[in-house]
Amino acid sequence: VLMDRNSLLAFLLIAVIIFLMPEYYKLVYPPSDTDSLIVGREKQIKAVPLPDENKTPPPSYDKLEEVARTFSVRTNLYTAEISAINGGSLASFVLHNYALNDSERVELIDNNNVNNLMVGFRSTDGDDISLSGGWVADNDYDINIYERETTVTFHKVFDDKQISRSLTFYPNKYIIDINVDLSEIQRWVSQGVSTVSWPGGLPLTEPNKKDELVYYQAMVFQGDETYAPKPQKPAQAKLERMDYPTDWIAIRTKYFITALVPQKQAPGSQVLAIQENGDIRFDVGLYFDVSRPFLSTLYIGPLEYSRIKQLGKNVDRIMNFGWAFIRPISKIVHWFLIFLYKYIPNYGFVLLVFSVLVKILVYPLTAKSYASTKKMQAIQPMLNDLREKHKNDQRKFAQAQMALFKEHGVNP
């Protein structure tokens, strides 16, 4: 009975302590005016959510078309559909100069990656906030960009503060310059860090999907090194957060790539790699400081070495030229093939010409090897006689063999 009474008293005291602890903390650590303002406004956001401040899964491609206005951007290289979702994202990106077959152009946006260029952050009270909806563009008409670059700006009101994002398109480049300005709401952003991300990777364009998956990968470039995560099963896969200065992030297939290259090193990055039922999904993202505008370049297009090289910051390291001692030769061969293509605009014929030129280049070595082979064949009977004569003395056979080679001018 004594033990039961003591136990009951102990549980009663614990309950009283738990009940009174919050009031005690309020008394000892009263909230500041700033904290009260932030908490109050965050509660207001949660009570009356903005169109995008929810935690439902990303809408499908069709749903995005229903809720956001789009306009087309046509350049000399591609035709894109730009959606107001996420403050300017790509609802479609069709390349003019690349075809899946005789009638269909390559499309780099599909249901998996249509919710791209997402911007979001963690609020000061720990909520994950996505800035996907509520954006308005400063234009609502289609744009043709054939001679000079054009910038489109999107605006959004977040808790009575205005934020913006602008996209700059170029006539003859596969790059889109991005400027994100969240400085007006930095006081509500936890640690002052936001994220711009590209979820869903890129669609595979080759008929042989198994072969193309060999080249399909995501990469993060930090500290002069590339990191490519290995896809894991959903149960083991996790978002890797790397709080180190990041030069760029990218996702590539066999022939195409999307890359985010910040103007200044980003303070960190994240990557997720999932493999399920033979399919692979990559999500990549960059962190940025919201106290000032975040400037970055999006490259989306073909893996053309000259264009990738122009991005700088070692983005060309995403292209595989072999081991370090082979790379100079690989780059020379690559340059020469491109050079030939300028005069022979058919890569089938280019490869034929290249193979003939290689044959001519190595002909002296081939001829010398062929002559040496013929000489070896001519002295083969004599070599067999020596082998039989000195079958019990390998040392004498080796001496006689070298003398025979020297006599007949044969270089083994």
mmCIF file of N, CA and C in Angstrom, residues 257-323:
data_model
loop_
_atom_site.group_PDB
_atom_site.id
_atom_site.type_symbol
_atom_site.label_atom_id
_atom_site.label_comp_id
_atom_site.label_asym_id
_atom_site.label_seq_id
_atom_site.Cartn_x
_atom_site.Cartn_y
_atom_site.Cartn_z
ATOM 1 N N ILE A 257 20.959 18.171 -70.908
ATOM 2 C CA ILE A 257 21.333 18.559 -69.550
ATOM 3 C C ILE A 257 20.496 19.733 -69.096
ATOM 4 N N THR A 258 20.214 19.793 -67.802
ATOM 5 C CA THR A 258 19.722 21.011 -67.167
ATOM 6 C C THR A 258 20.663 21.305 -65.999
ATOM 7 N N ALA A 259 21.092 22.568 -65.880
ATOM 8 C CA ALA A 259 22.058 22.944 -64.846
ATOM 9 C C ALA A 259 21.698 24.302 -64.275
ATOM 10 N N LEU A 260 21.871 24.454 -62.981
ATOM 11 C CA LEU A 260 21.719 25.741 -62.307
ATOM 12 C C LEU A 260 23.104 26.200 -61.870
ATOM 13 N N VAL A 261 23.520 27.350 -62.399
ATOM 14 C CA VAL A 261 24.862 27.872 -62.140
ATOM 15 C C VAL A 261 24.722 29.247 -61.498
ATOM 16 N N PRO A 262 24.908 29.372 -60.176
ATOM 17 C CA PRO A 262 24.769 30.680 -59.521
ATOM 18 C C PRO A 262 25.887 31.627 -59.928
ATOM 19 N N GLN A 263 25.554 32.924 -59.970
ATOM 20 C CA GLN A 263 26.571 33.918 -60.327
ATOM 21 C C GLN A 263 27.707 33.915 -59.310
ATOM 22 N N LYS A 264 27.344 33.830 -58.024
ATOM 23 C CA LYS A 264 28.314 33.645 -56.959
ATOM 24 C C LYS A 264 28.024 32.303 -56.299
ATOM 25 N N GLN A 265 29.037 31.708 -55.714
ATOM 26 C CA GLN A 265 28.855 30.404 -55.100
ATOM 27 C C GLN A 265 27.648 30.404 -54.155
ATOM 28 N N ALA A 266 26.815 29.384 -54.291
ATOM 29 C CA ALA A 266 25.695 29.220 -53.371
ATOM 30 C C ALA A 266 26.225 28.677 -52.042
ATOM 31 N N PRO A 267 25.575 29.010 -50.914
ATOM 32 C CA PRO A 267 26.072 28.538 -49.615
ATOM 33 C C PRO A 267 25.884 27.046 -49.396
ATOM 34 N N GLY A 268 25.115 26.402 -50.252
ATOM 35 C CA GLY A 268 24.904 24.968 -50.085
ATOM 36 C C GLY A 268 23.990 24.431 -51.169
ATOM 37 N N SER A 269 23.735 23.130 -51.107
ATOM 38 C CA SER A 269 22.917 22.492 -52.123
ATOM 39 C C SER A 269 22.277 21.242 -51.543
ATOM 40 N N GLN A 270 21.378 20.639 -52.325
ATOM 41 C CA GLN A 270 20.734 19.407 -51.909
ATOM 42 C C GLN A 270 20.484 18.535 -53.133
ATOM 43 N N VAL A 271 20.420 17.218 -52.903
ATOM 44 C CA VAL A 271 20.194 16.291 -54.006
ATOM 45 C C VAL A 271 19.494 15.046 -53.471
ATOM 46 N N LEU A 272 18.604 14.514 -54.280
ATOM 47 C CA LEU A 272 17.875 13.290 -53.941
ATOM 48 C C LEU A 272 17.902 12.385 -55.162
ATOM 49 N N ALA A 273 18.237 11.103 -54.962
ATOM 50 C CA ALA A 273 18.315 10.130 -56.055
ATOM 51 C C ALA A 273 17.546 8.878 -55.665
ATOM 52 N N ILE A 274 16.479 8.565 -56.420
ATOM 53 C CA ILE A 274 15.600 7.433 -56.106
ATOM 54 C C ILE A 274 15.501 6.511 -57.314
ATOM 55 N N GLN A 275 15.569 5.212 -57.073
ATOM 56 C CA GLN A 275 15.370 4.222 -58.133
ATOM 57 C C GLN A 275 14.260 3.260 -57.713
ATOM 58 N N GLU A 276 13.251 3.134 -58.585
ATOM 59 C CA GLU A 276 12.115 2.268 -58.271
ATOM 60 C C GLU A 276 11.544 1.684 -59.558
ATOM 61 N N ASN A 277 11.436 0.366 -59.590
ATOM 62 C CA ASN A 277 10.875 -0.340 -60.743
ATOM 63 C C ASN A 277 11.584 0.018 -62.048
ATOM 64 N N GLY A 278 12.898 0.165 -61.979
ATOM 65 C CA GLY A 278 13.672 0.473 -63.173
ATOM 66 C C GLY A 278 13.709 1.939 -63.548
ATOM 67 N N ASP A 279 12.905 2.772 -62.887
ATOM 68 C CA ASP A 279 12.894 4.211 -63.158
ATOM 69 C C ASP A 279 13.752 4.936 -62.134
ATOM 70 N N ILE A 280 14.371 6.035 -62.573
ATOM 71 C CA ILE A 280 15.232 6.834 -61.700
ATOM 72 C C ILE A 280 14.707 8.267 -61.656
ATOM 73 N N ARG A 281 14.709 8.847 -60.457
ATOM 74 C CA ARG A 281 14.274 10.231 -60.271
ATOM 75 C C ARG A 281 15.387 10.987 -59.546
ATOM 76 N N PHE A 282 15.686 12.180 -60.057
ATOM 77 C CA PHE A 282 16.660 13.053 -59.411
ATOM 78 C C PHE A 282 15.999 14.382 -59.063
ATOM 79 N N ASP A 283 16.243 14.865 -57.847
ATOM 80 C CA ASP A 283 15.858 16.214 -57.439
ATOM 81 C C ASP A 283 17.132 16.940 -57.007
ATOM 82 N N VAL A 284 17.322 18.164 -57.499
ATOM 83 C CA VAL A 284 18.484 18.948 -57.087
ATOM 84 C C VAL A 284 18.027 20.347 -56.695
ATOM 85 N N GLY A 285 18.797 20.999 -55.842
ATOM 86 C CA GLY A 285 18.435 22.346 -55.406
ATOM 87 C C GLY A 285 19.639 23.116 -54.906
ATOM 88 N N LEU A 286 19.529 24.451 -54.947
ATOM 89 C CA LEU A 286 20.557 25.352 -54.433
ATOM 90 C C LEU A 286 19.983 26.178 -53.293
ATOM 91 N N TYR A 287 20.788 26.415 -52.263
ATOM 92 C CA TYR A 287 20.418 27.354 -51.213
ATOM 93 C C TYR A 287 20.875 28.759 -51.615
ATOM 94 N N PHE A 288 20.167 29.763 -51.125
ATOM 95 C CA PHE A 288 20.636 31.128 -51.359
ATOM 96 C C PHE A 288 20.211 32.038 -50.216
ATOM 97 N N ASP A 289 20.983 33.087 -50.045
ATOM 98 C CA ASP A 289 20.765 34.077 -48.991
ATOM 99 C C ASP A 289 19.678 35.044 -49.453
ATOM 100 N N VAL A 290 18.580 35.153 -48.696
ATOM 101 C CA VAL A 290 17.455 35.981 -49.128
ATOM 102 C C VAL A 290 17.655 37.458 -48.806
ATOM 103 N N SER A 291 18.753 37.807 -48.152
ATOM 104 C CA SER A 291 18.963 39.220 -47.809
ATOM 105 C C SER A 291 19.290 40.062 -49.039
ATOM 106 N N ARG A 292 19.641 39.390 -50.133
ATOM 107 C CA ARG A 292 19.943 40.102 -51.383
ATOM 108 C C ARG A 292 19.441 39.262 -52.555
ATOM 109 N N PRO A 293 19.255 39.884 -53.730
ATOM 110 C CA PRO A 293 18.777 39.123 -54.891
ATOM 111 C C PRO A 293 19.729 37.979 -55.238
ATOM 112 N N PHE A 294 19.127 36.858 -55.604
ATOM 113 C CA PHE A 294 19.901 35.675 -55.984
ATOM 114 C C PHE A 294 19.933 35.583 -57.508
ATOM 115 N N LEU A 295 21.136 35.635 -58.080
ATOM 116 C CA LEU A 295 21.316 35.611 -59.528
ATOM 117 C C LEU A 295 21.912 34.271 -59.941
ATOM 118 N N SER A 296 21.284 33.616 -60.884
ATOM 119 C CA SER A 296 21.795 32.340 -61.372
ATOM 120 C C SER A 296 21.421 32.160 -62.834
ATOM 121 N N THR A 297 22.072 31.199 -63.465
ATOM 122 C CA THR A 297 21.812 30.876 -64.862
ATOM 123 C C THR A 297 21.274 29.453 -64.945
ATOM 124 N N LEU A 298 20.175 29.293 -65.649
ATOM 125 C CA LEU A 298 19.658 27.968 -65.958
ATOM 126 C C LEU A 298 20.074 27.618 -67.379
ATOM 127 N N TYR A 299 20.789 26.508 -67.532
ATOM 128 C CA TYR A 299 21.066 25.979 -68.871
ATOM 129 C C TYR A 299 20.205 24.744 -69.051
ATOM 130 N N ILE A 300 19.428 24.711 -70.118
ATOM 131 C CA ILE A 300 18.636 23.528 -70.432
ATOM 132 C C ILE A 300 18.705 23.333 -71.944
ATOM 133 N N GLY A 301 19.281 22.210 -72.341
ATOM 134 C CA GLY A 301 19.477 21.983 -73.764
ATOM 135 C C GLY A 301 20.441 20.853 -74.019
ATOM 136 N N PRO A 302 21.063 20.844 -75.197
ATOM 137 C CA PRO A 302 21.950 19.745 -75.577
ATOM 138 C C PRO A 302 23.297 19.813 -74.874
ATOM 139 N N LEU A 303 23.942 18.656 -74.784
ATOM 140 C CA LEU A 303 25.290 18.586 -74.226
ATOM 141 C C LEU A 303 26.303 18.947 -75.305
ATOM 142 N N GLU A 304 26.248 20.180 -75.775
ATOM 143 C CA GLU A 304 27.226 20.676 -76.730
ATOM 144 C C GLU A 304 28.408 21.238 -75.946
ATOM 145 N N TYR A 305 29.577 20.681 -76.190
ATOM 146 C CA TYR A 305 30.743 21.034 -75.366
ATOM 147 C C TYR A 305 31.033 22.525 -75.396
ATOM 148 N N SER A 306 30.968 23.148 -76.575
ATOM 149 C CA SER A 306 31.308 24.570 -76.670
ATOM 150 C C SER A 306 30.355 25.421 -75.832
ATOM 151 N N ARG A 307 29.070 25.068 -75.842
ATOM 152 C CA ARG A 307 28.093 25.835 -75.045
ATOM 153 C C ARG A 307 28.285 25.581 -73.550
ATOM 154 N N ILE A 308 28.531 24.334 -73.185
ATOM 155 C CA ILE A 308 28.735 24.009 -71.772
ATOM 156 C C ILE A 308 30.006 24.684 -71.257
ATOM 157 N N LYS A 309 31.044 24.714 -72.092
ATOM 158 C CA LYS A 309 32.307 25.335 -71.698
ATOM 159 C C LYS A 309 32.129 26.823 -71.427
ATOM 160 N N GLN A 310 31.268 27.484 -72.208
ATOM 161 C CA GLN A 310 31.047 28.923 -72.040
ATOM 162 C C GLN A 310 30.379 29.263 -70.719
ATOM 163 N N LEU A 311 29.748 28.303 -70.073
ATOM 164 C CA LEU A 311 29.122 28.565 -68.775
ATOM 165 C C LEU A 311 30.168 28.821 -67.694
ATOM 166 N N GLY A 312 31.393 28.358 -67.932
ATOM 167 C CA GLY A 312 32.451 28.550 -66.951
ATOM 168 C C GLY A 312 32.261 27.688 -65.724
ATOM 169 N N LYS A 313 33.031 27.957 -64.692
ATOM 170 C CA LYS A 313 32.928 27.296 -63.388
ATOM 171 C C LYS A 313 33.025 25.774 -63.485
ATOM 172 N N ASN A 314 33.742 25.299 -64.514
ATOM 173 C CA ASN A 314 33.998 23.863 -64.677
ATOM 174 C C ASN A 314 32.732 23.039 -64.898
ATOM 175 N N VAL A 315 31.692 23.658 -65.464
ATOM 176 C CA VAL A 315 30.483 22.890 -65.758
ATOM 177 C C VAL A 315 30.783 21.804 -66.791
ATOM 178 N N ASP A 316 31.816 22.028 -67.634
ATOM 179 C CA ASP A 316 32.170 21.015 -68.636
ATOM 180 C C ASP A 316 32.673 19.730 -68.001
ATOM 181 N N ARG A 317 32.927 19.736 -66.683
ATOM 182 C CA ARG A 317 33.353 18.510 -66.015
ATOM 183 C C ARG A 317 32.247 17.469 -65.972
ATOM 184 N N ILE A 318 31.029 17.873 -66.287
ATOM 185 C CA ILE A 318 29.934 16.909 -66.315
ATOM 186 C C ILE A 318 30.041 15.994 -67.527
ATOM 187 N N MET A 319 30.840 16.401 -68.529
ATOM 188 C CA MET A 319 31.022 15.592 -69.724
ATOM 189 C C MET A 319 32.187 14.626 -69.506
ATOM 190 N N ASN A 320 32.005 13.393 -69.921
ATOM 191 C CA ASN A 320 32.987 12.352 -69.649
ATOM 192 C C ASN A 320 33.949 12.205 -70.831
ATOM 193 N N PHE A 321 35.186 12.673 -70.640
ATOM 194 C CA PHE A 321 36.217 12.524 -71.657
ATOM 195 C C PHE A 321 37.231 11.439 -71.286
ATOM 196 N N GLY A 322 36.874 10.589 -70.336
ATOM 197 C CA GLY A 322 37.767 9.496 -69.964
ATOM 198 C C GLY A 322 38.706 9.866 -68.837
ATOM 199 N N TRP A 323 39.673 8.998 -68.604
ATOM 200 C CA TRP A 323 40.658 9.230 -67.545
ATOM 201 C C TRP A 323 41.465 10.491 -67.818
#
